[in-house]
Amino acid sequence: MDLTKQDILDLMESFDKSSMSKFHYSNEKESLDFERGTVQLPPLFADQTGSDPGAPAAGASASAPVNGKVASEKAAQGTEAENDAGREPEAAGQVQLKAPLAGVFYRSSKPDEPPYVKEGQKVKKGDTVGLIEAMKMMNEISAPCSGTVTKVCAGNGSFVQYGAPVMNIKEEA
């Protein structure tokens, strides 16, 4: 089976949304590798990079650094400001809940339902506070402690990177 350009783009998008650090695929005719921090261009696309004359010739692999941003339409829904908001908890006693995987963050289970939590709301350790959709699977995000939600850092329907802040919770004893 030969991979089409669309097959490769779909694999790249799935890889970007996953928490994998490396991916390898090969068959008798072709080989494809993805790794965080670099992009491996398969021979099929090596001559279409539009790079300088010193770039690898057609049929050779090319590598380019990745700036950590996902090149998909869903990723464009979340702004950098949303993903960077609340990078550091504002005061002592704050616990920052970080995304356990990369994906699309949702504040409720359905669009017409109220969010799991709002700023100022009390939560108990283990309460569901949001969802992250990755690889067409919904993953619940649980509160790491009991306390009060002081800030929701990620926008509803926005793409969050692994480890990006989702919300801050003021821990209560």
CSV table of C-alpha atoms in Angstrom, one decimal:
chain,number,residue,atom,x,y,z
A,1,MET,CA,0.0,0.0,0.0
A,2,ASP,CA,1.3,3.4,-1.0
A,3,LEU,CA,0.7,6.3,1.4
A,4,THR,CA,-1.1,9.3,-0.2
A,5,LYS,CA,-0.3,12.9,0.7
A,6,GLN,CA,-3.6,13.0,2.6
A,7,ASP,CA,-2.7,9.8,4.5
A,8,ILE,CA,0.6,11.4,5.6
A,9,LEU,CA,-1.2,14.7,6.6
A,10,ASP,CA,-3.7,12.7,8.6
A,11,LEU,CA,-1.0,10.7,10.4
A,12,MET,CA,0.9,14.0,11.2
A,13,GLU,CA,-2.3,15.6,12.7
A,14,SER,CA,-3.0,12.5,14.8
A,15,PHE,CA,0.6,12.4,16.0
A,16,ASP,CA,0.5,16.1,16.9
A,17,LYS,CA,-2.7,15.5,19.0
A,18,SER,CA,-1.2,12.5,20.7
A,19,SER,CA,1.3,12.4,23.6
A,20,MET,CA,3.7,10.1,21.7
A,21,SER,CA,7.2,11.4,21.4
A,22,LYS,CA,8.1,9.2,18.4
A,23,PHE,CA,6.3,7.4,15.6
A,24,HIS,CA,7.6,5.0,12.9
A,25,TYR,CA,5.8,3.4,10.0
A,26,SER,CA,7.4,1.4,7.2
A,27,ASN,CA,6.5,-1.0,4.4
A,28,GLU,CA,8.4,-2.5,1.4
A,29,LYS,CA,8.4,0.8,-0.5
A,30,GLU,CA,8.4,3.6,2.1
A,31,SER,CA,9.3,4.6,5.6
A,32,LEU,CA,7.9,7.4,7.8
A,33,ASP,CA,9.2,8.8,11.1
A,34,PHE,CA,7.8,11.5,13.4
A,35,GLU,CA,9.6,12.8,16.4
A,36,ARG,CA,8.9,15.7,18.7
A,37,GLY,CA,11.3,18.5,18.0
A,38,THR,CA,11.9,17.6,14.3
A,39,VAL,CA,9.9,16.9,11.3
A,40,GLN,CA,11.0,14.1,9.0
A,41,LEU,CA,9.8,14.8,5.4
A,42,PRO,CA,9.4,11.6,3.5
A,43,PRO,CA,11.1,11.4,0.1
A,44,LEU,CA,7.8,12.0,-1.6
A,45,PHE,CA,7.8,15.6,-0.3
A,46,ALA,CA,11.5,16.4,0.0
A,47,ASP,CA,11.6,18.3,-3.3
A,48,GLN,CA,8.6,20.4,-2.4
A,49,THR,CA,10.1,22.2,0.6
A,50,GLY,CA,10.8,25.4,-1.2
A,51,SER,CA,14.0,25.7,0.8
A,52,ASP,CA,17.4,27.0,-0.2
A,53,PRO,CA,19.6,25.3,-2.9
A,54,GLY,CA,21.5,23.5,-0.2
A,55,ALA,CA,18.4,21.5,0.7
A,56,PRO,CA,18.4,17.7,0.2
A,57,ALA,CA,17.6,16.6,-3.4
A,58,ALA,CA,14.4,14.8,-4.3
A,59,GLY,CA,14.4,11.3,-2.8
A,60,ALA,CA,16.4,12.4,0.3
A,61,SER,CA,15.0,13.0,3.8
A,62,ALA,CA,14.9,16.5,5.1
A,63,SER,CA,14.6,17.7,8.7
A,64,ALA,CA,13.3,21.0,10.0
A,65,PRO,CA,12.8,22.2,13.6
A,66,VAL,CA,9.3,22.4,14.9
A,67,ASN,CA,8.3,25.4,16.9
A,68,GLY,CA,5.8,23.4,19.1
A,69,LYS,CA,2.7,24.6,17.3
A,70,VAL,CA,0.3,22.2,15.7
A,71,ALA,CA,-0.5,22.9,12.0
A,72,SER,CA,-4.1,22.0,12.0
A,73,GLU,CA,-7.4,24.0,11.9
A,74,LYS,CA,-8.4,22.7,15.3
A,75,ALA,CA,-5.2,24.0,16.8
A,76,ALA,CA,-5.9,27.4,15.3
A,77,GLN,CA,-9.1,27.6,17.4
A,78,GLY,CA,-7.1,28.0,20.6
A,79,THR,CA,-5.1,31.1,20.8
A,80,GLU,CA,-1.6,31.3,22.2
A,81,ALA,CA,-2.9,33.6,24.9
A,82,GLU,CA,-5.4,31.0,26.0
A,83,ASN,CA,-2.8,28.3,26.2
A,84,ASP,CA,-0.3,30.6,28.0
A,85,ALA,CA,-2.9,32.1,30.4
A,86,GLY,CA,-2.2,31.3,34.0
A,87,ARG,CA,1.2,29.7,33.4
A,88,GLU,CA,2.1,30.4,37.1
A,89,PRO,CA,-0.4,30.2,39.9
A,90,GLU,CA,-1.0,33.7,41.3
A,91,ALA,CA,-0.5,33.0,45.0
A,92,ALA,CA,0.6,30.4,47.5
A,93,GLY,CA,-1.8,27.6,48.0
A,94,GLN,CA,-2.7,27.5,44.3
A,95,VAL,CA,-2.5,24.2,42.4
A,96,GLN,CA,-2.2,24.5,38.7
A,97,LEU,CA,-4.0,21.7,36.8
A,98,LYS,CA,-2.1,21.0,33.6
A,99,ALA,CA,-3.3,19.1,30.5
A,100,PRO,CA,-2.4,15.4,30.9
A,101,LEU,CA,-2.3,15.1,27.1
A,102,ALA,CA,-2.6,17.3,24.0
A,103,GLY,CA,-6.0,17.7,22.5
A,104,VAL,CA,-9.2,19.8,22.4
A,105,PHE,CA,-10.3,21.0,25.8
A,106,TYR,CA,-14.1,21.1,26.6
A,107,ARG,CA,-15.6,22.6,29.7
A,108,SER,CA,-18.8,20.4,29.5
A,109,SER,CA,-19.8,17.0,28.1
A,110,LYS,CA,-22.2,18.5,25.6
A,111,PRO,CA,-22.4,22.0,23.9
A,112,ASP,CA,-25.9,22.7,25.5
A,113,GLU,CA,-24.9,21.7,29.0
A,114,PRO,CA,-23.4,24.0,31.7
A,115,PRO,CA,-19.6,23.7,32.3
A,116,TYR,CA,-18.4,21.2,34.8
A,117,VAL,CA,-16.9,24.0,36.9
A,118,LYS,CA,-16.8,27.8,36.9
A,119,GLU,CA,-14.4,30.2,38.6
A,120,GLY,CA,-15.3,30.5,42.2
A,121,GLN,CA,-16.8,27.1,42.4
A,122,LYS,CA,-15.7,24.5,45.1
A,123,VAL,CA,-14.4,21.1,43.9
A,124,LYS,CA,-13.4,17.9,45.6
A,125,LYS,CA,-10.4,15.9,44.7
A,126,GLY,CA,-11.3,13.6,41.8
A,127,ASP,CA,-14.3,15.7,40.6
A,128,THR,CA,-14.4,15.9,36.8
A,129,VAL,CA,-13.5,19.5,35.8
A,130,GLY,CA,-13.3,19.1,32.0
A,131,LEU,CA,-12.6,16.9,29.1
A,132,ILE,CA,-9.8,16.6,26.5
A,133,GLU,CA,-10.6,15.0,23.1
A,134,ALA,CA,-7.6,13.3,21.6
A,135,MET,CA,-7.7,10.7,18.8
A,136,LYS,CA,-11.5,10.9,18.8
A,137,MET,CA,-11.6,9.8,22.4
A,138,MET,CA,-12.9,11.9,25.3
A,139,ASN,CA,-10.6,11.9,28.4
A,140,GLU,CA,-11.9,13.2,31.7
A,141,ILE,CA,-9.8,15.7,33.6
A,142,SER,CA,-10.1,15.3,37.4
A,143,ALA,CA,-9.4,17.9,40.1
A,144,PRO,CA,-6.0,17.0,41.7
A,145,CYS,CA,-7.1,18.4,45.1
A,146,SER,CA,-10.1,19.8,47.0
A,147,GLY,CA,-10.5,23.6,46.8
A,148,THR,CA,-11.9,26.5,44.9
A,149,VAL,CA,-11.4,27.1,41.1
A,150,THR,CA,-9.7,30.5,40.9
A,151,LYS,CA,-9.0,30.6,37.1
A,152,VAL,CA,-10.0,28.6,34.0
A,153,CYS,CA,-7.0,29.1,31.8
A,154,ALA,CA,-8.0,27.1,28.7
A,155,GLY,CA,-10.8,28.2,26.4
A,156,ASN,CA,-13.7,25.9,25.6
A,157,GLY,CA,-13.0,24.1,22.3
A,158,SER,CA,-9.4,25.3,22.2
A,159,PHE,CA,-6.4,23.1,21.5
A,160,VAL,CA,-4.2,22.6,24.6
A,161,GLN,CA,-0.6,21.2,24.5
A,162,TYR,CA,0.5,18.5,26.9
A,163,GLY,CA,1.4,20.3,30.2
A,164,ALA,CA,-0.4,23.5,29.3
A,165,PRO,CA,-2.3,25.0,32.2
A,166,VAL,CA,-6.0,24.2,32.2
A,167,MET,CA,-7.1,25.8,35.5
A,168,ASN,CA,-5.9,27.0,38.9
A,169,ILE,CA,-7.4,25.7,42.1
A,170,LYS,CA,-6.9,27.3,45.5
A,171,GLU,CA,-6.2,24.2,47.7
A,172,GLU,CA,-8.2,23.9,50.9
A,173,ALA,CA,-7.3,21.7,53.8
